[in-house]
PDB file of C-alpha atoms in Angstrom:
ATOM      1  CA  MET A 154      90.802 123.535 -77.992  1.00  0.00           C
ATOM      2  CA  GLN A 155      92.893 125.078 -80.739  1.00  0.00           C
ATOM      3  CA  LEU A 156      93.338 128.822 -80.915  1.00  0.00           C
ATOM      4  CA  SER A 157      91.696 128.928 -84.362  1.00  0.00           C
ATOM      5  CA  THR A 158      88.603 127.147 -83.010  1.00  0.00           C
ATOM      6  CA  ILE A 159      88.353 129.631 -80.140  1.00  0.00           C
ATOM      7  CA  PHE A 160      88.720 132.531 -82.569  1.00  0.00           C
ATOM      8  CA  ILE A 161      85.951 131.196 -84.837  1.00  0.00           C
ATOM      9  CA  TYR A 162      83.686 130.704 -81.820  1.00  0.00           C
ATOM     10  CA  LEU A 163      84.308 134.285 -80.684  1.00  0.00           C
ATOM     11  CA  CYS A 164      83.622 135.586 -84.195  1.00  0.00           C
ATOM     12  CA  PHE A 165      80.209 133.954 -84.113  1.00  0.00           C
ATOM     13  CA  LEU A 166      79.557 134.888 -80.504  1.00  0.00           C
ATOM     14  CA  PHE A 167      80.494 138.555 -80.760  1.00  0.00           C
ATOM     15  CA  THR A 168      79.305 140.135 -83.962  1.00  0.00           C
ATOM     16  CA  ALA A 169      79.270 143.737 -85.071  1.00  0.00           C
ATOM     17  CA  HIS A 170      76.721 145.398 -87.280  1.00  0.00           C
ATOM     18  CA  SER A 171      76.779 148.689 -89.066  1.00  0.00           C
ATOM     19  CA  THR A 172      74.325 150.404 -91.406  1.00  0.00           C
ATOM     20  CA  ARG A 173      74.045 153.687 -93.265  1.00  0.00           C
ATOM     21  CA  LEU A 174      70.289 154.268 -93.703  1.00  0.00           C
ATOM     22  CA  LEU A 175      67.162 153.735 -92.222  1.00  0.00           C
ATOM     23  CA  PRO A 176      59.270 150.272 -84.883  1.00  0.00           C
ATOM     24  CA  ASN A 177      57.381 148.694 -82.646  1.00  0.00           C
ATOM     25  CA  GLN A 178      58.160 148.609 -78.984  1.00  0.00           C
ATOM     26  CA  HIS A 179      58.919 145.486 -77.004  1.00  0.00           C
ATOM     27  CA  HIS A 180      59.788 145.815 -73.364  1.00  0.00           C
ATOM     28  CA  PHE A 181      61.059 142.818 -71.436  1.00  0.00           C
ATOM     29  CA  SER A 182      62.138 142.872 -67.844  1.00  0.00           C
ATOM     30  CA  SER A 183      65.753 142.490 -66.902  1.00  0.00           C
ATOM     31  CA  ARG A 184      66.679 140.390 -63.899  1.00  0.00           C
ATOM     32  CA  ILE A 185      70.339 141.295 -63.784  1.00  0.00           C
ATOM     33  CA  ASP A 186      71.379 144.106 -61.494  1.00  0.00           C
ATOM     34  CA  PRO A 187      74.455 145.959 -62.775  1.00  0.00           C
ATOM     35  CA  PRO A 188      75.919 148.807 -60.702  1.00  0.00           C
ATOM     36  CA  SER A 189      73.751 151.915 -60.921  1.00  0.00           C
ATOM     37  CA  ASN A 190      76.475 153.847 -62.741  1.00  0.00           C
ATOM     38  CA  TRP A 191      77.308 151.173 -65.330  1.00  0.00           C
ATOM     39  CA  ARG A 192      76.351 153.420 -68.272  1.00  0.00           C
ATOM     40  CA  GLU A 193      78.701 156.137 -67.031  1.00  0.00           C
ATOM     41  CA  GLN A 194      81.457 153.524 -66.617  1.00  0.00           C
ATOM     42  CA  MET A 195      80.931 152.316 -70.181  1.00  0.00           C
ATOM     43  CA  LEU A 196      80.846 155.872 -71.542  1.00  0.00           C
ATOM     44  CA  LEU A 197      84.161 156.615 -69.809  1.00  0.00           C
ATOM     45  CA  GLN A 198      85.718 153.492 -71.318  1.00  0.00           C
ATOM     46  CA  VAL A 199      84.350 154.201 -74.815  1.00  0.00           C
ATOM     47  CA  ASN A 200      85.627 157.780 -74.696  1.00  0.00           C
ATOM     48  CA  ASP A 201      89.000 156.640 -73.342  1.00  0.00           C
ATOM     49  CA  VAL A 202      89.393 154.366 -76.385  1.00  0.00           C
ATOM     50  CA  ARG A 203      88.354 157.240 -78.668  1.00  0.00           C
ATOM     51  CA  ARG A 204      90.759 159.672 -76.946  1.00  0.00           C
ATOM     52  CA  LYS A 205      93.663 157.228 -77.379  1.00  0.00           C
ATOM     53  CA  ALA A 206      92.752 156.993 -81.081  1.00  0.00           C
ATOM     54  CA  GLY A 207      92.700 160.803 -81.374  1.00  0.00           C
ATOM     55  CA  ILE A 208      88.922 160.923 -81.889  1.00  0.00           C
ATOM     56  CA  LEU A 209      86.384 163.256 -80.298  1.00  0.00           C
ATOM     57  CA  PRO A 210      84.252 161.821 -77.477  1.00  0.00           C
ATOM     58  CA  VAL A 211      80.652 160.692 -77.873  1.00  0.00           C
ATOM     59  CA  SER A 212      77.780 161.818 -75.659  1.00  0.00           C
ATOM     60  CA  LEU A 213      75.228 159.594 -73.990  1.00  0.00           C
ATOM     61  CA  SER A 214      71.764 159.861 -75.558  1.00  0.00           C
ATOM     62  CA  GLU A 215      68.619 158.920 -73.635  1.00  0.00           C
ATOM     63  CA  GLN A 216      66.877 157.870 -76.862  1.00  0.00           C
ATOM     64  CA  ALA A 217      69.852 155.696 -77.812  1.00  0.00           C
ATOM     65  CA  ASN A 218      69.872 154.222 -74.276  1.00  0.00           C
ATOM     66  CA  ILE A 219      66.193 153.304 -74.656  1.00  0.00           C
ATOM     67  CA  MET A 220      66.867 151.750 -78.058  1.00  0.00           C
ATOM     68  CA  ALA A 221      69.838 149.746 -76.740  1.00  0.00           C
ATOM     69  CA  GLN A 222      67.958 148.658 -73.614  1.00  0.00           C
ATOM     70  CA  LYS A 223      64.989 147.422 -75.632  1.00  0.00           C
ATOM     71  CA  HIS A 224      67.309 145.445 -77.895  1.00  0.00           C
ATOM     72  CA  SER A 225      69.151 143.874 -74.942  1.00  0.00           C
ATOM     73  CA  GLU A 226      65.825 142.957 -73.360  1.00  0.00           C
ATOM     74  CA  TYR A 227      64.597 141.434 -76.625  1.00  0.00           C
ATOM     75  CA  GLN A 228      67.746 139.308 -76.882  1.00  0.00           C
ATOM     76  CA  ALA A 229      67.416 138.193 -73.254  1.00  0.00           C
ATOM     77  CA  SER A 230      63.754 137.286 -73.776  1.00  0.00           C
ATOM     78  CA  THR A 231      64.656 135.037 -76.713  1.00  0.00           C
ATOM     79  CA  ASN A 232      67.968 133.768 -75.285  1.00  0.00           C
ATOM     80  CA  GLN A 233      69.561 134.673 -78.610  1.00  0.00           C
ATOM     81  CA  MET A 234      72.275 137.147 -79.508  1.00  0.00           C
ATOM     82  CA  THR A 235      71.125 138.890 -82.677  1.00  0.00           C
ATOM     83  CA  HIS A 236      71.108 142.197 -84.493  1.00  0.00           C
ATOM     84  CA  ASP A 237      67.640 141.314 -85.778  1.00  0.00           C
ATOM     85  CA  ASP A 238      64.627 142.581 -83.868  1.00  0.00           C
ATOM     86  CA  PRO A 239      60.863 142.396 -84.459  1.00  0.00           C
ATOM     87  CA  SER A 240      60.831 146.198 -84.100  1.00  0.00           C
ATOM     88  CA  GLY A 241      62.715 146.435 -87.387  1.00  0.00           C
ATOM     89  CA  SER A 242      66.185 147.094 -88.667  1.00  0.00           C
ATOM     90  CA  LEU A 243      68.748 149.096 -86.738  1.00  0.00           C
ATOM     91  CA  GLY A 244      67.741 152.177 -88.709  1.00  0.00           C
ATOM     92  CA  GLN A 245      64.029 151.621 -88.154  1.00  0.00           C
ATOM     93  CA  ARG A 246      64.599 151.207 -84.419  1.00  0.00           C
ATOM     94  CA  ALA A 247      66.611 154.453 -84.263  1.00  0.00           C
ATOM     95  CA  THR A 248      63.971 156.364 -86.209  1.00  0.00           C
ATOM     96  CA  ALA A 249      61.239 154.977 -83.942  1.00  0.00           C
ATOM     97  CA  GLU A 250      63.077 156.453 -80.942  1.00  0.00           C
ATOM     98  CA  GLY A 251      63.066 159.874 -82.598  1.00  0.00           C
ATOM     99  CA  LEU A 252      66.719 159.894 -83.613  1.00  0.00           C
ATOM    100  CA  LEU A 253      67.670 161.764 -86.799  1.00  0.00           C
ATOM    101  CA  TRP A 254      70.716 159.950 -88.091  1.00  0.00           C
ATOM    102  CA  SER A 255      72.979 159.597 -91.096  1.00  0.00           C
ATOM    103  CA  SER A 256      74.852 156.492 -89.954  1.00  0.00           C
ATOM    104  CA  LEU A 257      74.532 153.924 -87.196  1.00  0.00           C
ATOM    105  CA  ALA A 258      76.467 151.035 -85.718  1.00  0.00           C
ATOM    106  CA  GLU A 259      75.645 148.419 -83.116  1.00  0.00           C
ATOM    107  CA  ASN A 260      77.851 146.224 -80.948  1.00  0.00           C
ATOM    108  CA  ILE A 261      76.346 143.298 -79.058  1.00  0.00           C
ATOM    109  CA  ALA A 262      77.794 140.704 -76.703  1.00  0.00           C
ATOM    110  CA  VAL A 263      76.488 137.945 -74.469  1.00  0.00           C
ATOM    111  CA  GLY A 264      77.947 136.088 -71.534  1.00  0.00           C
ATOM    112  CA  ASN A 265      78.884 136.396 -67.904  1.00  0.00           C
ATOM    113  CA  LEU A 266      80.135 139.939 -68.512  1.00  0.00           C
ATOM    114  CA  ASN A 267      80.520 143.278 -66.809  1.00  0.00           C
ATOM    115  CA  VAL A 268      81.331 146.653 -68.368  1.00  0.00           C
ATOM    116  CA  SER A 269      85.081 146.024 -68.491  1.00  0.00           C
ATOM    117  CA  THR A 270      84.893 142.501 -69.890  1.00  0.00           C
ATOM    118  CA  ALA A 271      82.337 143.478 -72.544  1.00  0.00           C
ATOM    119  CA  MET A 272      84.479 146.466 -73.543  1.00  0.00           C
ATOM    120  CA  GLY A 273      87.583 144.271 -73.618  1.00  0.00           C
ATOM    121  CA  LEU A 274      85.919 141.883 -76.060  1.00  0.00           C
ATOM    122  CA  TRP A 275      84.776 144.716 -78.323  1.00  0.00           C
ATOM    123  CA  ILE A 276      88.120 146.545 -78.226  1.00  0.00           C
ATOM    124  CA  ASN A 277      89.946 143.376 -79.254  1.00  0.00           C
ATOM    125  CA  SER A 278      87.627 142.739 -82.210  1.00  0.00           C
ATOM    126  CA  PRO A 279      88.477 144.803 -85.318  1.00  0.00           C
ATOM    127  CA  HIS A 280      84.832 145.299 -86.380  1.00  0.00           C
ATOM    128  CA  HIS A 281      83.657 146.262 -82.898  1.00  0.00           C
ATOM    129  CA  TYR A 282      86.651 148.524 -82.366  1.00  0.00           C
ATOM    130  CA  ALA A 283      85.876 150.250 -85.683  1.00  0.00           C
ATOM    131  CA  ASN A 284      82.383 151.006 -84.380  1.00  0.00           C
ATOM    132  CA  ILE A 285      83.757 152.394 -81.108  1.00  0.00           C
ATOM    133  CA  VAL A 286      86.170 154.765 -82.877  1.00  0.00           C
ATOM    134  CA  GLY A 287      83.854 155.487 -85.819  1.00  0.00           C
ATOM    135  CA  ASN A 288      82.448 158.833 -86.913  1.00  0.00           C
ATOM    136  CA  TYR A 289      79.662 158.987 -84.321  1.00  0.00           C
ATOM    137  CA  SER A 290      78.559 161.701 -81.904  1.00  0.00           C
ATOM    138  CA  LEU A 291      75.988 159.892 -79.740  1.00  0.00           C
ATOM    139  CA  VAL A 292      75.914 156.556 -77.998  1.00  0.00           C
ATOM    140  CA  GLY A 293      73.459 154.477 -76.015  1.00  0.00           C
ATOM    141  CA  PHE A 294      73.895 151.342 -73.939  1.00  0.00           C
ATOM    142  CA  GLY A 295      71.654 148.526 -72.784  1.00  0.00           C
ATOM    143  CA  VAL A 296      72.033 145.381 -70.714  1.00  0.00           C
ATOM    144  CA  ALA A 297      69.553 142.683 -69.758  1.00  0.00           C
ATOM    145  CA  GLY A 298      69.651 139.061 -68.784  1.00  0.00           C
ATOM    146  CA  THR A 299      68.879 136.328 -66.356  1.00  0.00           C
ATOM    147  CA  GLY A 300      71.180 134.733 -63.845  1.00  0.00           C
ATOM    148  CA  ASP A 301      74.803 134.951 -64.920  1.00  0.00           C
ATOM    149  CA  ILE A 302      74.093 135.602 -68.606  1.00  0.00           C
ATOM    150  CA  SER A 303      73.741 139.186 -69.777  1.00  0.00           C
ATOM    151  CA  TYR A 304      73.095 140.670 -73.208  1.00  0.00           C
ATOM    152  CA  TRP A 305      74.966 143.915 -73.843  1.00  0.00           C
ATOM    153  CA  THR A 306      74.188 146.427 -76.595  1.00  0.00           C
ATOM    154  CA  GLN A 307      75.994 149.561 -77.726  1.00  0.00           C
ATOM    155  CA  GLU A 308      74.313 151.887 -80.247  1.00  0.00           C
ATOM    156  CA  PHE A 309      76.425 154.480 -82.077  1.00  0.00           C
ATOM    157  CA  ILE A 310      74.707 157.353 -83.891  1.00  0.00           C
ATOM    158  CA  HIS A 311      75.915 160.068 -86.251  1.00  0.00           C
ATOM    159  CA  PHE A 312      73.369 162.871 -86.541  1.00  0.00           C
ATOM    160  CA  LEU A 313      71.711 163.618 -89.839  1.00  0.00           C
ATOM    161  CA  VAL A 314      72.729 167.101 -90.938  1.00  0.00           C
ATOM    162  CA  VAL A 315      69.778 168.832 -92.598  1.00  0.00           C
TER     163      VAL A 315
END
């Protein structure tokens, strides 16, 4: 397989989404069993990337974790990697979780992944990397799947200043 074909496949497989504006709840069970501290591992890796870029760290948000987890579970339930969700747009989902925000970004990935491999894919993708080092203060993570396939979600939030 040519390198250009692999690159195109990865572009379709690993997409990034970002929005600057603005919920129903869907909860699907996850059958994968990541290590109990996987969110802390991912937070350390995200903040390491940000530190190397000279950017302040982000903090883990329980509301953002819930939002990301629901989105990962939705993707796993449909066997489809997507930024779309019946609960609404990225902004609508954040608002439904009680987050006051001025900008948001979302990274998603699917495959036989763990924290390090998912982060490696995102770091090596310009759009995903831009989300990781973007002007955000909060982050949330989710993962769900069946068997060897897992759906990973990162939510980045910049607070609305009122």
